[in-house]
Short mmCIF file of C-alpha atoms in Angstrom, two decimals:
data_model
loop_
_atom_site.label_atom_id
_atom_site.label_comp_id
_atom_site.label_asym_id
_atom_site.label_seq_id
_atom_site.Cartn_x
_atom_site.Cartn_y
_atom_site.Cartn_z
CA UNK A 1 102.23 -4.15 -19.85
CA UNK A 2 99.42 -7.35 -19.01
CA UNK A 3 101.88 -8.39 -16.57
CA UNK A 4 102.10 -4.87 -14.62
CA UNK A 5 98.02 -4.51 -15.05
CA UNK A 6 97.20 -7.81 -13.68
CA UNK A 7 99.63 -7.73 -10.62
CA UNK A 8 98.14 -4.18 -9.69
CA UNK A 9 94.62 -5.25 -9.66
CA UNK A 10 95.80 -7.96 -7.21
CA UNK A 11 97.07 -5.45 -5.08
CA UNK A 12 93.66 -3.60 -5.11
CA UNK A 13 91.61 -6.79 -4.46
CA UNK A 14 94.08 -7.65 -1.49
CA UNK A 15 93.74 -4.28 -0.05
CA UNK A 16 90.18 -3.97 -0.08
CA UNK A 17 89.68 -7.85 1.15
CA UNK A 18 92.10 -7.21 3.59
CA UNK A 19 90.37 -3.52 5.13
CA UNK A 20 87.18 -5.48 4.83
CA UNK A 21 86.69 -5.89 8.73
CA UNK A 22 84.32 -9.64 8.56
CA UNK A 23 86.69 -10.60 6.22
CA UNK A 24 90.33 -9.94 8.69
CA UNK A 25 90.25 -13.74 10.16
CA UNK A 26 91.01 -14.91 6.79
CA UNK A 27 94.26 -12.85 6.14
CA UNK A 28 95.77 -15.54 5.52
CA UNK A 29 93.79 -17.75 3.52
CA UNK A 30 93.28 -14.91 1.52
CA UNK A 31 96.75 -14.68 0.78
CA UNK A 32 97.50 -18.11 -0.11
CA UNK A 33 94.28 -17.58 -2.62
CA UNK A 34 95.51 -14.55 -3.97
CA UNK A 35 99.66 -16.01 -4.25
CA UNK A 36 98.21 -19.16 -5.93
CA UNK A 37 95.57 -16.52 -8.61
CA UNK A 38 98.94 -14.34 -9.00
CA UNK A 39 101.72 -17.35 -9.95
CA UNK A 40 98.54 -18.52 -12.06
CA UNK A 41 98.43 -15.48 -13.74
CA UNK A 42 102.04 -15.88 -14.22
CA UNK A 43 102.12 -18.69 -15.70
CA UNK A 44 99.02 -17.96 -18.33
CA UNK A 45 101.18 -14.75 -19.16
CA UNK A 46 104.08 -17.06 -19.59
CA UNK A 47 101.97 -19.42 -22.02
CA UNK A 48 100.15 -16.61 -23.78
CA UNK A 49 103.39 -14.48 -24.68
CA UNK A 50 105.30 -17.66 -25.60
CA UNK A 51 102.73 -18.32 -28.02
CA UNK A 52 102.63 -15.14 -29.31
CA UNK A 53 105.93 -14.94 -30.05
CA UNK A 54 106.35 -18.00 -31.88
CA UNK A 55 103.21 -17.05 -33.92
CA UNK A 56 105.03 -14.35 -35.08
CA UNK A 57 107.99 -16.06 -35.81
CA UNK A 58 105.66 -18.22 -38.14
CA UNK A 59 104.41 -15.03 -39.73
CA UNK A 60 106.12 -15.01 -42.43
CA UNK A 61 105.43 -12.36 -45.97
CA UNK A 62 105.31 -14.46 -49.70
CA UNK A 63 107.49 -13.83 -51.73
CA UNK A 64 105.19 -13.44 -54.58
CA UNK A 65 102.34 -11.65 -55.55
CA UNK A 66 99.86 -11.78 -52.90
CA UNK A 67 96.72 -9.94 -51.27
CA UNK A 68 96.81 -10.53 -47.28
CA UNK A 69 93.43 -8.76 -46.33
CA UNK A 70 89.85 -9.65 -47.51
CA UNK A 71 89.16 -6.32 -47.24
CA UNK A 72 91.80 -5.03 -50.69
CA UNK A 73 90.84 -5.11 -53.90
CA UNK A 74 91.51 -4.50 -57.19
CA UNK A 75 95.29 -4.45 -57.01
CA UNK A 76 97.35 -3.54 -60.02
CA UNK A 77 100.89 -2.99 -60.76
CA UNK A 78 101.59 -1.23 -64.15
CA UNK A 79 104.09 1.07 -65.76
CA UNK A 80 103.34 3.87 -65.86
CA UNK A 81 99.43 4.22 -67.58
CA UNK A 82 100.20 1.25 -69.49
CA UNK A 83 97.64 -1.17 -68.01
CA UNK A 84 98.67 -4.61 -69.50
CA UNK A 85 102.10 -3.98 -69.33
CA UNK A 86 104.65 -6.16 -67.49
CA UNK A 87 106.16 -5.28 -64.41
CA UNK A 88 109.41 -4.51 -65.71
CA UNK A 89 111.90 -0.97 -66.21
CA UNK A 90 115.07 -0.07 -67.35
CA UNK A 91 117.82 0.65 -64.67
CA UNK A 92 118.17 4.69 -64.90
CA UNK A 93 115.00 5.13 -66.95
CA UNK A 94 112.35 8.22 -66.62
CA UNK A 95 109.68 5.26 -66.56
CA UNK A 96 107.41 4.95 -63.90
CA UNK A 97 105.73 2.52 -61.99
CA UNK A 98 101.73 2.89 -60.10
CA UNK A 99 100.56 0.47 -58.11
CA UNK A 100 96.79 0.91 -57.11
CA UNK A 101 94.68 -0.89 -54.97
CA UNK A 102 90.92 -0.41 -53.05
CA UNK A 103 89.96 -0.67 -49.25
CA UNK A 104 86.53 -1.81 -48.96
CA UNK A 105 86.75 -1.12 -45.40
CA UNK A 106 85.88 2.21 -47.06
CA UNK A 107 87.74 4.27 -44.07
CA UNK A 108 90.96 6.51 -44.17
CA UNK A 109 94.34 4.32 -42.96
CA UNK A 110 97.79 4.89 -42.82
CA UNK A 111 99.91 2.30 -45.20
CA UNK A 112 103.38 2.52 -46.06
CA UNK A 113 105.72 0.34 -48.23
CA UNK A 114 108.99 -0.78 -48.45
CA UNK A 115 110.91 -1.89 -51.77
CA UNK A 116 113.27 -5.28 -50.97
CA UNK A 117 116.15 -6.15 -53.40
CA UNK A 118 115.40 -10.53 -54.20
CA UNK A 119 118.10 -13.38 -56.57
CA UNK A 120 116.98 -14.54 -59.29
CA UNK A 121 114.95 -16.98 -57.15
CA UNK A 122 112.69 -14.42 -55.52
CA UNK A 123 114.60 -14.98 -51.88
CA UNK A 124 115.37 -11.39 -49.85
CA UNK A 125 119.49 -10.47 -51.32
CA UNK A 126 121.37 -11.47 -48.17
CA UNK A 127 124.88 -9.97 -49.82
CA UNK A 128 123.51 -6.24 -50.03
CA UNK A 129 121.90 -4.08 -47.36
CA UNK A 130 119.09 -1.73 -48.40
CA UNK A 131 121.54 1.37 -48.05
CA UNK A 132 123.04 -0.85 -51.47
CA UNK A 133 120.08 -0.80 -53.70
CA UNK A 134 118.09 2.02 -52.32
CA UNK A 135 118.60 5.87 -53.08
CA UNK A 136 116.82 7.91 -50.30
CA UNK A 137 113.97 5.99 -48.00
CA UNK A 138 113.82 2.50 -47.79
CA UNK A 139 110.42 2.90 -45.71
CA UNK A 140 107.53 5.35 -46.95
CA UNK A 141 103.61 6.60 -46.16
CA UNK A 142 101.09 5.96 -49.26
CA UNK A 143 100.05 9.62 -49.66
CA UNK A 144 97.78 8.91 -52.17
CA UNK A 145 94.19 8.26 -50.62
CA UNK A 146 90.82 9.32 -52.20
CA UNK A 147 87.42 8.34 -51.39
CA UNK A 148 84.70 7.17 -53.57
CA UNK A 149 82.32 9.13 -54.39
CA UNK A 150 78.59 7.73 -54.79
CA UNK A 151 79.08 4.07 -55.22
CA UNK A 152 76.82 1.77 -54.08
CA UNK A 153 79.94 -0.06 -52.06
CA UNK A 154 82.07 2.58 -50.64
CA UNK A 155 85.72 2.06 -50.89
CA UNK A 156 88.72 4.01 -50.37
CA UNK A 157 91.30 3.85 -53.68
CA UNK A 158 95.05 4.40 -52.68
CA UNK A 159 98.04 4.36 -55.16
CA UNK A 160 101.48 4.47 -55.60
CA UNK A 161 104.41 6.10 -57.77
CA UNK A 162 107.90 4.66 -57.93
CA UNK A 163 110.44 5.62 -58.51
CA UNK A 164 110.09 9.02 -56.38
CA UNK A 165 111.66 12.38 -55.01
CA UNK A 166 111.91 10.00 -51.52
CA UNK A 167 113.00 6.27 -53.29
CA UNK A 168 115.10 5.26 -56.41
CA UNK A 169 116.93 2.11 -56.91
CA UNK A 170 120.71 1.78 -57.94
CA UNK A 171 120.72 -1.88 -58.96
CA UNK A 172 119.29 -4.04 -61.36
CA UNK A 173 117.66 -7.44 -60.67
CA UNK A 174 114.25 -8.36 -58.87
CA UNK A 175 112.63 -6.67 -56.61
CA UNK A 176 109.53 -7.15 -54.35
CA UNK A 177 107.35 -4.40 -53.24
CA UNK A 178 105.79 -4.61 -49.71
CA UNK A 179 102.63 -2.32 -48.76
CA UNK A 180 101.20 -2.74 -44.82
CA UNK A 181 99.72 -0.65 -41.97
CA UNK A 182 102.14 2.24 -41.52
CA UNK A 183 104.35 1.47 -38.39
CA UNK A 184 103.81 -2.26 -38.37
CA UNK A 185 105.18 -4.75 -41.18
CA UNK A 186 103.86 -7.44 -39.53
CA UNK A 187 100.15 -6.32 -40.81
CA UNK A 188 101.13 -6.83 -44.42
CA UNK A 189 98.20 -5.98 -46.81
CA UNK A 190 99.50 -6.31 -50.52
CA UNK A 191 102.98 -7.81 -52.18
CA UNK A 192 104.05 -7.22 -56.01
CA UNK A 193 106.65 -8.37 -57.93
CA UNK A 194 108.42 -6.03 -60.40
CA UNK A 195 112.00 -6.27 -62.03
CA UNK A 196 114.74 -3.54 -62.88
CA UNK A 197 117.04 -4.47 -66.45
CA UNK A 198 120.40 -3.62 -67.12
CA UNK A 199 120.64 -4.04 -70.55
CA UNK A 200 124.19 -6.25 -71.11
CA UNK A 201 123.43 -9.49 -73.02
CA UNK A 202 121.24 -10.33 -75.85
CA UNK A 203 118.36 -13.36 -75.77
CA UNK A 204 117.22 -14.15 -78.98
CA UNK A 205 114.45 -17.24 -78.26
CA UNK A 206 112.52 -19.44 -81.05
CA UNK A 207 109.34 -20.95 -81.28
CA UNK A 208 109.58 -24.37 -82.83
CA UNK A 209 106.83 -27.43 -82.93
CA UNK A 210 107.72 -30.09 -80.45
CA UNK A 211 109.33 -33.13 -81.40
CA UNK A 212 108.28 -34.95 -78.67
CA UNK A 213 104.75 -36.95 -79.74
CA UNK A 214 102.21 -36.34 -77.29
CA UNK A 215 103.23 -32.91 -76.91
CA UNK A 216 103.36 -31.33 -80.89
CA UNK A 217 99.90 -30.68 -81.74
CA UNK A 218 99.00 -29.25 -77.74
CA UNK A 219 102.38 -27.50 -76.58
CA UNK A 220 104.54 -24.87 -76.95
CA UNK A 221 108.43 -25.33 -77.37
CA UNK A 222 111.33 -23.15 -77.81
CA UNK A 223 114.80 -23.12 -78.78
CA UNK A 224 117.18 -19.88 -76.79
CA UNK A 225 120.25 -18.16 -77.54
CA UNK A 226 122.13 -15.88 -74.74
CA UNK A 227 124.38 -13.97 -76.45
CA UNK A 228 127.18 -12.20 -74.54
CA UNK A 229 129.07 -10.04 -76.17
CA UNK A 230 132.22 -8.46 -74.45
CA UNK A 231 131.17 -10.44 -71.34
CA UNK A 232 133.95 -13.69 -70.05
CA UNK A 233 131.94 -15.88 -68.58
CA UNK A 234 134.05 -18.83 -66.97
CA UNK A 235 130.94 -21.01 -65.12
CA UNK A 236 127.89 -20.38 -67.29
CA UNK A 237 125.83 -22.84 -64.87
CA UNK A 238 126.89 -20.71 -61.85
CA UNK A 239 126.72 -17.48 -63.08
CA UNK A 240 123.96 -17.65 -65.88
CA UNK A 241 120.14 -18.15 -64.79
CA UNK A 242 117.32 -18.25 -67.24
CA UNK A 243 113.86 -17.93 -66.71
CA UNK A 244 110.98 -18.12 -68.70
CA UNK A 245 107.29 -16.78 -68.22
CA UNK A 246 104.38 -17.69 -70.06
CA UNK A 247 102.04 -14.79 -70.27
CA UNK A 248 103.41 -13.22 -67.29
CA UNK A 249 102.47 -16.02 -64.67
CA UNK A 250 104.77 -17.05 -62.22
CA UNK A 251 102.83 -20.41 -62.04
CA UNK A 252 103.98 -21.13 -65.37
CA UNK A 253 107.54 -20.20 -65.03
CA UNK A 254 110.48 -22.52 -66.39
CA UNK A 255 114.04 -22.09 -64.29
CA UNK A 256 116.90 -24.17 -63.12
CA UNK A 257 117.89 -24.87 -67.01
CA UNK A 258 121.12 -26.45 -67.41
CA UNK A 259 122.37 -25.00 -70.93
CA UNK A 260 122.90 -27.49 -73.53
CA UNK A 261 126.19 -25.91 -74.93
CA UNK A 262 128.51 -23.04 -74.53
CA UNK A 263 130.46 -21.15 -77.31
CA UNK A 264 132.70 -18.25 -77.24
CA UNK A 265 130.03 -15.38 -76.44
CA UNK A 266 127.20 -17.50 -76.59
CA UNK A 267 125.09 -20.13 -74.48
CA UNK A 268 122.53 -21.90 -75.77
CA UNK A 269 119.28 -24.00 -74.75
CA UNK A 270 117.96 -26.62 -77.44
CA UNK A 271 117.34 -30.18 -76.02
CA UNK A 272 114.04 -31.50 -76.78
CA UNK A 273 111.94 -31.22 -74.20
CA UNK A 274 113.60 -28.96 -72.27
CA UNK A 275 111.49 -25.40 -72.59
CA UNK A 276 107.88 -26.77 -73.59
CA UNK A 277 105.10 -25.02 -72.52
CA UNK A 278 101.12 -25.93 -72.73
CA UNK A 279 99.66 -23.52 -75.15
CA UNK A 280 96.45 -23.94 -73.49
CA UNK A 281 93.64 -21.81 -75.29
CA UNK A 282 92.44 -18.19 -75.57
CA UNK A 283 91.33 -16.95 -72.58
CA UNK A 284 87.66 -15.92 -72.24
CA UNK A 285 86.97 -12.27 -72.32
CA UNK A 286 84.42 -10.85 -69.44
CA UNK A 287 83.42 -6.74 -70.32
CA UNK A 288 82.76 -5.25 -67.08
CA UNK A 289 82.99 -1.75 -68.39
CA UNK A 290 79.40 -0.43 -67.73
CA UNK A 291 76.82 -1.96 -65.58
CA UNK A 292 73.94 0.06 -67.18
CA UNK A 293 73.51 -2.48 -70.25
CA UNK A 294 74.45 -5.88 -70.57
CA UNK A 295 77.95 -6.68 -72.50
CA UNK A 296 78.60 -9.51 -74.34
CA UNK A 297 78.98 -11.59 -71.50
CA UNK A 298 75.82 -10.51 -69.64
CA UNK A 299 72.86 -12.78 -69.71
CA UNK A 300 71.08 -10.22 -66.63
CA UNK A 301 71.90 -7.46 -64.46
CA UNK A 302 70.17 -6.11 -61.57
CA UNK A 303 70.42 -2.29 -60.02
CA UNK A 304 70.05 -3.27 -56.24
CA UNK A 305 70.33 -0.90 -53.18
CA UNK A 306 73.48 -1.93 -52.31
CA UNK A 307 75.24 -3.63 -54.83
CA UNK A 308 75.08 -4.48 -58.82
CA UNK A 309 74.36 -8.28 -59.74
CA UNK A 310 75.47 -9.63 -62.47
CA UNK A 311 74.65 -12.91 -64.21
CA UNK A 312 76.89 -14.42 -66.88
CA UNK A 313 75.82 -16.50 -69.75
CA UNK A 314 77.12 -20.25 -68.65
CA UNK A 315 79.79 -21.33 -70.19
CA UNK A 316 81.00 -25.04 -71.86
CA UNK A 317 83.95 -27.16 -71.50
CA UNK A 318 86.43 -26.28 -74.51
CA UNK A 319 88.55 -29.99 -74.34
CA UNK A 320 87.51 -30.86 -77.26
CA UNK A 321 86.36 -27.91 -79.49
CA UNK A 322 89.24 -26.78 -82.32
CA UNK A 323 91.15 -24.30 -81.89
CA UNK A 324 89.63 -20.31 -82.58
CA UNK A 325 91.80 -17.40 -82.58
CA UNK A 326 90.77 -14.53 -80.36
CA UNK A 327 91.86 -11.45 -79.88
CA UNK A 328 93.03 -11.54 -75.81
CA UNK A 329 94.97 -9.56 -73.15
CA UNK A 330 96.55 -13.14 -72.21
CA UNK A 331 95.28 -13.39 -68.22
CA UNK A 332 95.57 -9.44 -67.81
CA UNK A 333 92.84 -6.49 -67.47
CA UNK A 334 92.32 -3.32 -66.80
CA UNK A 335 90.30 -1.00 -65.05
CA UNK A 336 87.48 1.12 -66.89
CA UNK A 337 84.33 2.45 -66.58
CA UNK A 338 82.26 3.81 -69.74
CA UNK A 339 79.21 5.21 -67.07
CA UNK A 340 82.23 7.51 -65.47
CA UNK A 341 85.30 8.41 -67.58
CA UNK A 342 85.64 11.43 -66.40
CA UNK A 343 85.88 9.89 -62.79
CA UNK A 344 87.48 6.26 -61.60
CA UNK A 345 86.17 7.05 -58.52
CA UNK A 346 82.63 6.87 -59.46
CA UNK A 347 84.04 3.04 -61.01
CA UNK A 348 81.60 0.39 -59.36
CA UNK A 349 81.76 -2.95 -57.89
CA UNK A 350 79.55 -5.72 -58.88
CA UNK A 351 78.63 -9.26 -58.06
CA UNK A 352 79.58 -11.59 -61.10
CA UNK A 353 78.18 -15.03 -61.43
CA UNK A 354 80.22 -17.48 -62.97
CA UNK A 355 78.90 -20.71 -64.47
CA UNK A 356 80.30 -23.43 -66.30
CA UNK A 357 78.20 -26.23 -67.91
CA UNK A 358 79.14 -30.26 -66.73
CA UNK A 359 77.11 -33.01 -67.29
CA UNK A 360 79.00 -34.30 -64.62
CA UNK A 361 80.84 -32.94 -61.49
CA UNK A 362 84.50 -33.48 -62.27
CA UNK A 363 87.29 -35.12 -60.91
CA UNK A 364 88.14 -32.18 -58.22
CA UNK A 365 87.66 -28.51 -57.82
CA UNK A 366 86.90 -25.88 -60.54
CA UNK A 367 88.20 -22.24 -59.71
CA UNK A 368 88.09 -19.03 -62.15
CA UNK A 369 91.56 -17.65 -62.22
CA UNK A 370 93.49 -14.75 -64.13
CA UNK A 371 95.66 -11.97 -63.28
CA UNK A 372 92.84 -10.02 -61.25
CA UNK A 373 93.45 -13.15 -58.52
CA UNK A 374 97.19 -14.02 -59.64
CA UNK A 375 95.91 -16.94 -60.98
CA UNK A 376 95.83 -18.41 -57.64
CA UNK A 377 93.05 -20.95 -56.33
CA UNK A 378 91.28 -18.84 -54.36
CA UNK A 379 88.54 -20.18 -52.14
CA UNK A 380 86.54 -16.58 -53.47
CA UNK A 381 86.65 -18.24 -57.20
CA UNK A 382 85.85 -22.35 -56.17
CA UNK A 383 83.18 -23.29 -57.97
CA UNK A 384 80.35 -25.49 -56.62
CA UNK A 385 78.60 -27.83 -58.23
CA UNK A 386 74.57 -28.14 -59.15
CA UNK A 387 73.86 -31.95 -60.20
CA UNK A 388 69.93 -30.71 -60.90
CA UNK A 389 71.77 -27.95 -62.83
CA UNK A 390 74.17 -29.79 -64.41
CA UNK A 391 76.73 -27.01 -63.94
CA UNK A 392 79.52 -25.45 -61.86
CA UNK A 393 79.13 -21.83 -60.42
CA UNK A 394 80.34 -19.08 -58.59
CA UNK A 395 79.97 -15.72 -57.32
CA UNK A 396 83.20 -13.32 -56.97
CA UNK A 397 83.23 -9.42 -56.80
CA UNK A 398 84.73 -7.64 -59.46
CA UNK A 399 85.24 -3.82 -60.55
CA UNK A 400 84.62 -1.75 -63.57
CA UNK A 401 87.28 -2.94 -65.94
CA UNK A 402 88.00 -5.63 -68.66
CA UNK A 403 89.32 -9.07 -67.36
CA UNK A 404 90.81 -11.98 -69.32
CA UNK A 405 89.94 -15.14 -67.41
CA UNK A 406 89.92 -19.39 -67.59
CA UNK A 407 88.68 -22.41 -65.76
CA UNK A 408 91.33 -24.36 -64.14
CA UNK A 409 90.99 -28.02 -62.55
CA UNK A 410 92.64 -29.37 -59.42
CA UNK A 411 92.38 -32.73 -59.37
CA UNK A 412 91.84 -35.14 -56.38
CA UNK A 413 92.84 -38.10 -57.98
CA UNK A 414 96.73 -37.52 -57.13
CA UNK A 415 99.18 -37.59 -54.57
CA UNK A 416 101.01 -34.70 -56.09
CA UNK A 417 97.97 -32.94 -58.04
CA UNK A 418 99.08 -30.25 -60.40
CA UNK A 419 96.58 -27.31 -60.66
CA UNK A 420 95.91 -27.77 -64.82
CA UNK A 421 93.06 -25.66 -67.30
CA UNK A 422 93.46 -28.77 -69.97
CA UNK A 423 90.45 -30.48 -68.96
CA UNK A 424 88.49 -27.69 -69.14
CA UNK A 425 89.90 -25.06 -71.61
CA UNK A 426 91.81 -27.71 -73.44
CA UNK A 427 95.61 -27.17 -75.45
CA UNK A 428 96.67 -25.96 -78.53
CA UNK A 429 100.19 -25.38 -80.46
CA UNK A 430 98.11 -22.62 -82.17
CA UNK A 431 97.22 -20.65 -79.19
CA UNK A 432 98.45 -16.93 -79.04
CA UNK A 433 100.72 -16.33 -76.03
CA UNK A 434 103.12 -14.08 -74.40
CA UNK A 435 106.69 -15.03 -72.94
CA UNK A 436 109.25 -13.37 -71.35
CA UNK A 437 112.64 -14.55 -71.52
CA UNK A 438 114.81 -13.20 -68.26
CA UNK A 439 118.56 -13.26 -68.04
CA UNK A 440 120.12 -13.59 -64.52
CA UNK A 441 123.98 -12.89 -64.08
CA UNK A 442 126.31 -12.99 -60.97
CA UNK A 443 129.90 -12.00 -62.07
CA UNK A 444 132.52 -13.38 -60.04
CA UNK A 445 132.55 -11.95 -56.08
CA UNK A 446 129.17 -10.35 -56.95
CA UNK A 447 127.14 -9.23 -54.25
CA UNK A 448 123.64 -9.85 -56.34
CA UNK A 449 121.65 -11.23 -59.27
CA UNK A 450 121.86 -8.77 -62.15
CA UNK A 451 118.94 -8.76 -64.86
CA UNK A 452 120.86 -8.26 -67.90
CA UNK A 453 118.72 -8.96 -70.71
CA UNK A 454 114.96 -8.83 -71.64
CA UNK A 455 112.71 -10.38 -74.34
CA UNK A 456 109.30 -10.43 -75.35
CA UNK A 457 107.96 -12.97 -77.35
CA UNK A 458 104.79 -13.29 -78.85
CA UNK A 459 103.60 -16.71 -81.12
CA UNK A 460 101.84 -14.88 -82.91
CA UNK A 461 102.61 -11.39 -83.78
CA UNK A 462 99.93 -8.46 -84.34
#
């Protein structure tokens, strides 16, 4: 299309250059000029598509839970109105799932989403074709759009049901669900992880205090059973993958386990060393719920024009304070607004300031993480740091709701630096976590990764 528009206007310029009587001498200077701008043209065309293309060859989507645009917020993935419940449903279930998510942009636009069938490693299934997995529509609009109504920053809220009357899946296993601009997957905006079970084995997981020394009073370690009834299972290494979450966080997941014996319907997982997890600490609680009086957490707010500000009370470095017990949602939240119920859309937005006390700027960069930014180091959630202050802050945008959050360090003094909340939050054996325990199986000439067993485990029960 830029190559048809630019060769007619060099028709047009010839033709009126050319009828231009002073100019008729020149014909054929004119020509050579105009033959040299055109095979210039050319070649910029050339260039500019080239490098288009092989942008778009680089664009690639994450397999993982990620938010493309500045402009989306608050995204959550939930069963059904279950808010800190994990992604996860039972093959042939009634149970629902709702993703919902905000457009600051605060105008009307046309998403649409697609659902895409992943192994046990989160990579696309290249063995089944979406006709396999997928009952009805494998693409479809978001029809689901309502406006806010008297906020002080406009937004437009958009949500979706699965499965529906237009999608259902047929398989068990991972699955990743893609939301971009309606027509173009190339404009991605949101992807969410979420899993389908197929109840067929049994995982039966214990908690146990680590044997290894530097690791019993500050980490988590557990001993796992997979038991199989029924099931032959000739190559448990090939055919049996187990993955571990703690609290839900796929950037503390545990996979690629080699079992550390086999029985007759059983495979098990003991060595030393082999599942440990940091317990870290309880995470800190932040009570968004109303912005007309200050939570807990609130040392100051302020009713502007445009926007709600709100100031924190600064926080200190937990290294090397005991353990407490806290009541927690372990990284998740929840939207909520006490000034509304009635109405979500009447939920606001608010400017939080974060600050954490140092005597000293630390040995590399501070972010606040949890599930409300996938606990991802965000440049949004970097703290800076105030030597006259002696303390880190930050200022992030967050909605009406309750959030579970931490402090997490990534150091600069490493050539493979591990993002890590020990320095700050500091570890405990005694800290109250979540894990799930995931069962992956591939029978023999299987076309996929089937999840066929599910645990919970909580340290310490309620």
């Amino acid at each position: 299309m830029l190559e048809a528009k630019t060769h007619a206007i060099f028709v047009v310029i010839a033709y009126l250059l050319l009828n231009f009587n002073g100019l008729f001498p020149y014909k054929g200077l004119i020509f050579g000029i105009l033959k040299i701008m055109n095979l210039l043209s050319l070649s910029i065309l050339f260039v500019l598509g080239f490098l288009h293309h092989f942008l778009l060859l680089g664009q690639s989507y994450s397999n993982q839970n990620y938010i493309y645009a500045p402009n989306i917020r608050s995204v959550l993935l939930t069963v059904g109105n279950e808010p800190i419940e994990y992604p996860i449903i039972t093959l042939g279930s009634n149970t629902l799932l709702r993703l919902q998510f905000d457009d600051l942009d605060a105008y009307s636009k046309d998403f649409a989403y697609q659902v895409i069938h992943c192994d046990a490693n989160w990579n696309p299934s290249e063995d089944i074709d979406p006709m396999d997995y997928i009952d009805g529509f494998q693409e479809n609009r978001v029809y689901d759009v309502r406006s806010s109504v008297s906020t002080k920053i406009p937004y437009v809220h958009y949500e979706i049901v699965i499965p529906n009357e237009d999608i259902r899946w047929t398989k068990s296993g991972n699955y990743l669900l893609k939301v971009f601009v309606d027509g173009d997957e190339d404009q991605l905006i949101i992807t969410r992880r979420f899993m389908v079970a197929e109840p067929m084995m049994k995982v039966v997981p214990t908690i146990r205090r680590s044997a290894v020394p530097p690791y019993s009073a500050t980490h988590q370690e557990f001993e796992v059973e997979i038991q199989h009834t029924g099931i032959s299972i000739g190559n448990p290494r090939e055919q049996i993958q187990l993955v571990v979450l703690q609290n839900g966080r796929w950037d503390r997941m545990q996979t690629d386990l080699e079992p550390s014996y086999t029985k007759y319907e059983s495979i098990g997982y003991n060595l030393a060393g082999q599942l440990l997890f940091s317990g870290s600490k309880e995470f800190r609680p932040l009570d968004l719920r109303t912005f007309r009086f200050r939570t807990q957490q609130m040392e100051q707010i302020e009713e502007l024009t445009d926007r709600f500000d709100i100031r924190l009370f600064p926080n200190t470095i937990r290294r090397y304070s005991p353990h407490v017990f806290t009541h927690d949602l372990n990284g998740r939240f929840f939207f909520e607004c006490y000034d509304f119920p009635d109405d979500p859309l009447q939920s606001e937005y608010g400017e939080v300031l974060f600050r954490l006390r140092s005597k000293e700027a630390l040995n590399g960069d501070v972010y606040v993480v949890g599930g409300f930014n996938d606990f991802q180091l965000q440049d949004g959630y970097r703290m800076t740091y105030n030597s006259e202050q002696g303390s880190y802050a930050c200022t992030a945008l967050f909605k009406n709701g309750f959030y579970d959050y931490q402090y997490i360090l990534f150091p600069n003094d490493s050539a493979d630096p591990i993002p890590t909340s020990a320095p700050i939050e500091g570890e405990s054996f005694e800290t109250e976590n979540d894990y799930l325990f995931l069962v992956y199986y591939k029978e023999y000439g299987g076309l996929y990764d089937r999840l066929v067993a599910v645990q919970k485990f909580n340290t310490r029960p309620r």
